[in-house]
Amino acid sequence: MSKLSPRRIDYLIAIFKCCKEKGYARQYEIVDELGVAKPTASLMIRRLRDEGYLHVRRRKIFLGKKGEEAIREALWKHGVMESALVKLGLSSEEACEISWSIVDRIPRNAVERIWRSLGSPDSCPCGYELPTGERDILSYEVCMVSKALGRSGFNGSKNEDRHGKDVVYRR
């Protein structure tokens, strides 16, 4: 995966979540999911399309091959890092939050070494399968905190986790 900013990953995850439901996303769904202005979403969607991560047809937004690969890697890195952090004694909620905050910063080869040292787990501590095969990317799920918050919670705003507790997530 080429180096993607945390915000680009946020957009790809939001689009991925919408695509899981019906095969495509709409701009208004991305605006709602991420809490951004329509022009901001439009600009980022255009950039991601121009970079080959997305396809847009008739106002429907689809993940491109490059976007699917980026999602696959982000979900895998997140699950591996979450597993490592839980093994080191953090709660699964803490580990999930932290692993999402570093997924864009940690090199793949480092995550591969961590994955192997953990015994090559096939799921994260929350029970979500890690995308390790060539299955359709839409058959996977986004783990816990990001699933509940659309990762937009990582901007420092106050949100509720999936158990209804107030949580502040920071990027």
Short mmCIF file of C-alpha atoms in Angstrom, two decimals:
data_model
loop_
_atom_site.label_atom_id
_atom_site.label_comp_id
_atom_site.label_asym_id
_atom_site.label_seq_id
_atom_site.Cartn_x
_atom_site.Cartn_y
_atom_site.Cartn_z
CA MET A 1 0.00 0.00 0.00
CA SER A 2 1.38 3.39 -0.84
CA LYS A 3 1.55 5.84 2.05
CA LEU A 4 -1.96 7.10 2.70
CA SER A 5 -2.78 9.88 5.13
CA PRO A 6 -5.04 9.04 8.08
CA ARG A 7 -7.80 11.12 6.49
CA ARG A 8 -7.57 9.25 3.18
CA ILE A 9 -7.86 5.99 5.12
CA ASP A 10 -10.90 7.42 6.93
CA TYR A 11 -12.56 8.12 3.58
CA LEU A 12 -11.73 4.70 2.19
CA ILE A 13 -13.07 2.99 5.33
CA ALA A 14 -16.30 5.05 5.15
CA ILE A 15 -16.74 4.17 1.47
CA PHE A 16 -15.94 0.53 2.23
CA LYS A 17 -18.62 0.42 4.93
CA CYS A 18 -21.23 1.88 2.56
CA CYS A 19 -20.18 -0.47 -0.25
CA LYS A 20 -20.69 -3.46 2.06
CA GLU A 21 -24.37 -2.58 2.32
CA LYS A 22 -25.25 -2.10 -1.34
CA GLY A 23 -22.11 -2.35 -3.45
CA TYR A 24 -21.51 1.38 -3.77
CA ALA A 25 -21.49 4.58 -1.74
CA ARG A 26 -23.06 7.98 -2.28
CA GLN A 27 -21.40 11.26 -1.43
CA TYR A 28 -24.07 12.24 1.11
CA GLU A 29 -23.37 9.00 3.01
CA ILE A 30 -19.69 9.88 3.22
CA VAL A 31 -20.58 13.39 4.41
CA ASP A 32 -22.80 11.90 7.13
CA GLU A 33 -20.34 9.17 8.11
CA LEU A 34 -17.35 11.48 8.48
CA GLY A 35 -19.11 14.69 9.52
CA VAL A 36 -17.48 16.77 6.78
CA ALA A 37 -18.85 19.43 4.46
CA LYS A 38 -20.05 18.39 1.03
CA PRO A 39 -17.30 20.35 -0.81
CA THR A 40 -14.65 18.75 1.41
CA ALA A 41 -15.97 15.27 0.65
CA SER A 42 -16.25 16.07 -3.04
CA LEU A 43 -12.62 17.19 -3.20
CA MET A 44 -11.29 14.12 -1.38
CA ILE A 45 -13.42 11.73 -3.43
CA ARG A 46 -12.11 13.37 -6.60
CA ARG A 47 -8.51 13.06 -5.36
CA LEU A 48 -8.96 9.42 -4.42
CA ARG A 49 -10.55 8.76 -7.80
CA ASP A 50 -7.69 10.52 -9.62
CA GLU A 51 -5.17 8.47 -7.61
CA GLY A 52 -6.91 5.23 -8.66
CA TYR A 53 -8.47 4.27 -5.31
CA LEU A 54 -12.07 4.85 -6.43
CA HIS A 55 -14.31 4.69 -9.47
CA VAL A 56 -17.28 7.02 -9.79
CA ARG A 57 -20.14 6.22 -12.16
CA ARG A 58 -23.50 7.97 -12.20
CA ARG A 59 -22.85 9.47 -8.77
CA LYS A 60 -22.13 6.03 -7.34
CA ILE A 61 -18.76 5.59 -5.67
CA PHE A 62 -17.02 2.22 -5.95
CA LEU A 63 -13.72 1.02 -4.52
CA GLY A 64 -11.13 0.51 -7.24
CA LYS A 65 -8.57 -2.30 -7.12
CA LYS A 66 -6.07 0.03 -5.46
CA GLY A 67 -8.71 1.08 -2.91
CA GLU A 68 -9.53 -2.55 -2.13
CA GLU A 69 -5.83 -3.27 -1.59
CA ALA A 70 -5.53 -0.26 0.73
CA ILE A 71 -8.55 -1.42 2.76
CA ARG A 72 -7.21 -4.97 2.92
CA GLU A 73 -3.88 -3.75 4.24
CA ALA A 74 -5.40 -1.30 6.73
CA LEU A 75 -7.75 -3.95 8.17
CA TRP A 76 -4.91 -6.48 8.39
CA LYS A 77 -2.45 -4.06 10.01
CA HIS A 78 -5.11 -2.93 12.45
CA GLY A 79 -5.93 -6.50 13.49
CA VAL A 80 -2.29 -7.50 13.93
CA MET A 81 -1.41 -4.41 15.95
CA GLU A 82 -4.55 -4.77 18.05
CA SER A 83 -3.59 -8.40 18.78
CA ALA A 84 -0.08 -7.38 19.81
CA LEU A 85 -1.32 -4.62 22.09
CA VAL A 86 -3.83 -6.93 23.77
CA LYS A 87 -1.07 -9.49 24.30
CA LEU A 88 0.94 -6.71 25.97
CA GLY A 89 -1.90 -6.11 28.45
CA LEU A 90 -4.16 -3.45 26.96
CA SER A 91 -7.92 -3.90 26.84
CA SER A 92 -9.36 -4.69 23.43
CA GLU A 93 -10.99 -1.23 23.37
CA GLU A 94 -7.69 0.54 24.09
CA ALA A 95 -5.82 -1.68 21.64
CA CYS A 96 -8.41 -1.06 18.91
CA GLU A 97 -8.24 2.71 19.35
CA ILE A 98 -4.45 2.82 19.39
CA SER A 99 -3.99 0.44 16.48
CA TRP A 100 -6.26 2.55 14.28
CA SER A 101 -4.24 5.62 15.23
CA ILE A 102 -0.96 4.03 14.03
CA VAL A 103 -2.11 1.89 11.09
CA ASP A 104 -0.88 4.48 8.58
CA ARG A 105 2.51 4.89 10.27
CA ILE A 106 3.82 1.38 10.80
CA PRO A 107 5.62 -0.28 7.89
CA ARG A 108 4.16 -3.50 6.49
CA ASN A 109 7.38 -5.44 7.03
CA ALA A 110 7.31 -4.57 10.74
CA VAL A 111 3.67 -5.69 10.99
CA GLU A 112 4.56 -8.94 9.19
CA ARG A 113 7.26 -9.68 11.78
CA ILE A 114 4.83 -8.93 14.61
CA TRP A 115 2.16 -11.11 12.94
CA ARG A 116 4.58 -14.04 12.66
CA SER A 117 5.77 -13.62 16.28
CA LEU A 118 2.11 -13.78 17.39
CA GLY A 119 1.69 -17.12 15.59
CA SER A 120 0.06 -15.68 12.45
CA PRO A 121 -3.41 -15.02 13.93
CA ASP A 122 -6.34 -15.07 11.51
CA SER A 123 -8.58 -12.78 13.57
CA CYS A 124 -8.25 -9.79 15.87
CA PRO A 125 -9.03 -9.95 19.61
CA CYS A 126 -12.53 -8.61 18.87
CA GLY A 127 -13.16 -11.65 16.67
CA TYR A 128 -13.03 -10.02 13.24
CA GLU A 129 -11.30 -12.07 10.57
CA LEU A 130 -8.08 -10.61 9.20
CA PRO A 131 -7.98 -10.28 5.42
CA THR A 132 -5.12 -12.62 4.68
CA GLY A 133 -6.44 -14.37 1.57
CA GLU A 134 -7.70 -13.32 -1.81
CA ARG A 135 -11.40 -13.35 -0.82
CA ASP A 136 -13.61 -10.45 -1.87
CA ILE A 137 -12.72 -7.52 0.38
CA LEU A 138 -16.41 -6.80 1.00
CA SER A 139 -16.69 -10.12 2.87
CA TYR A 140 -14.62 -8.65 5.74
CA GLU A 141 -15.75 -6.36 8.55
CA VAL A 142 -14.26 -3.23 10.07
CA CYS A 143 -13.24 -3.86 13.66
CA MET A 144 -15.04 -2.55 16.73
CA VAL A 145 -14.39 1.15 17.41
CA SER A 146 -14.10 2.07 13.74
CA LYS A 147 -17.26 0.09 12.98
CA ALA A 148 -19.18 1.97 15.66
CA LEU A 149 -17.72 5.38 14.91
CA GLY A 150 -16.80 5.39 11.24
CA ARG A 151 -13.30 6.31 12.40
CA SER A 152 -14.43 9.95 12.35
CA GLY A 153 -14.22 9.72 16.13
CA PHE A 154 -10.42 9.78 15.88
CA ASN A 155 -10.41 13.52 15.30
CA GLY A 156 -10.64 14.19 19.03
CA SER A 157 -14.41 14.53 19.23
CA LYS A 158 -16.42 12.88 21.96
CA ASN A 159 -18.41 9.82 20.92
CA GLU A 160 -19.93 6.70 22.39
CA ASP A 161 -18.29 3.34 21.96
CA ARG A 162 -20.33 0.30 21.01
CA HIS A 163 -21.16 -0.25 24.69
CA GLY A 164 -22.64 3.27 25.10
CA LYS A 165 -19.70 4.66 27.09
CA ASP A 166 -18.39 8.14 26.28
CA VAL A 167 -14.95 7.94 24.73
CA VAL A 168 -12.60 10.58 23.30
CA TYR A 169 -10.42 9.41 20.42
CA ARG A 170 -7.48 11.40 19.17
CA ARG A 171 -5.41 11.28 16.00
#
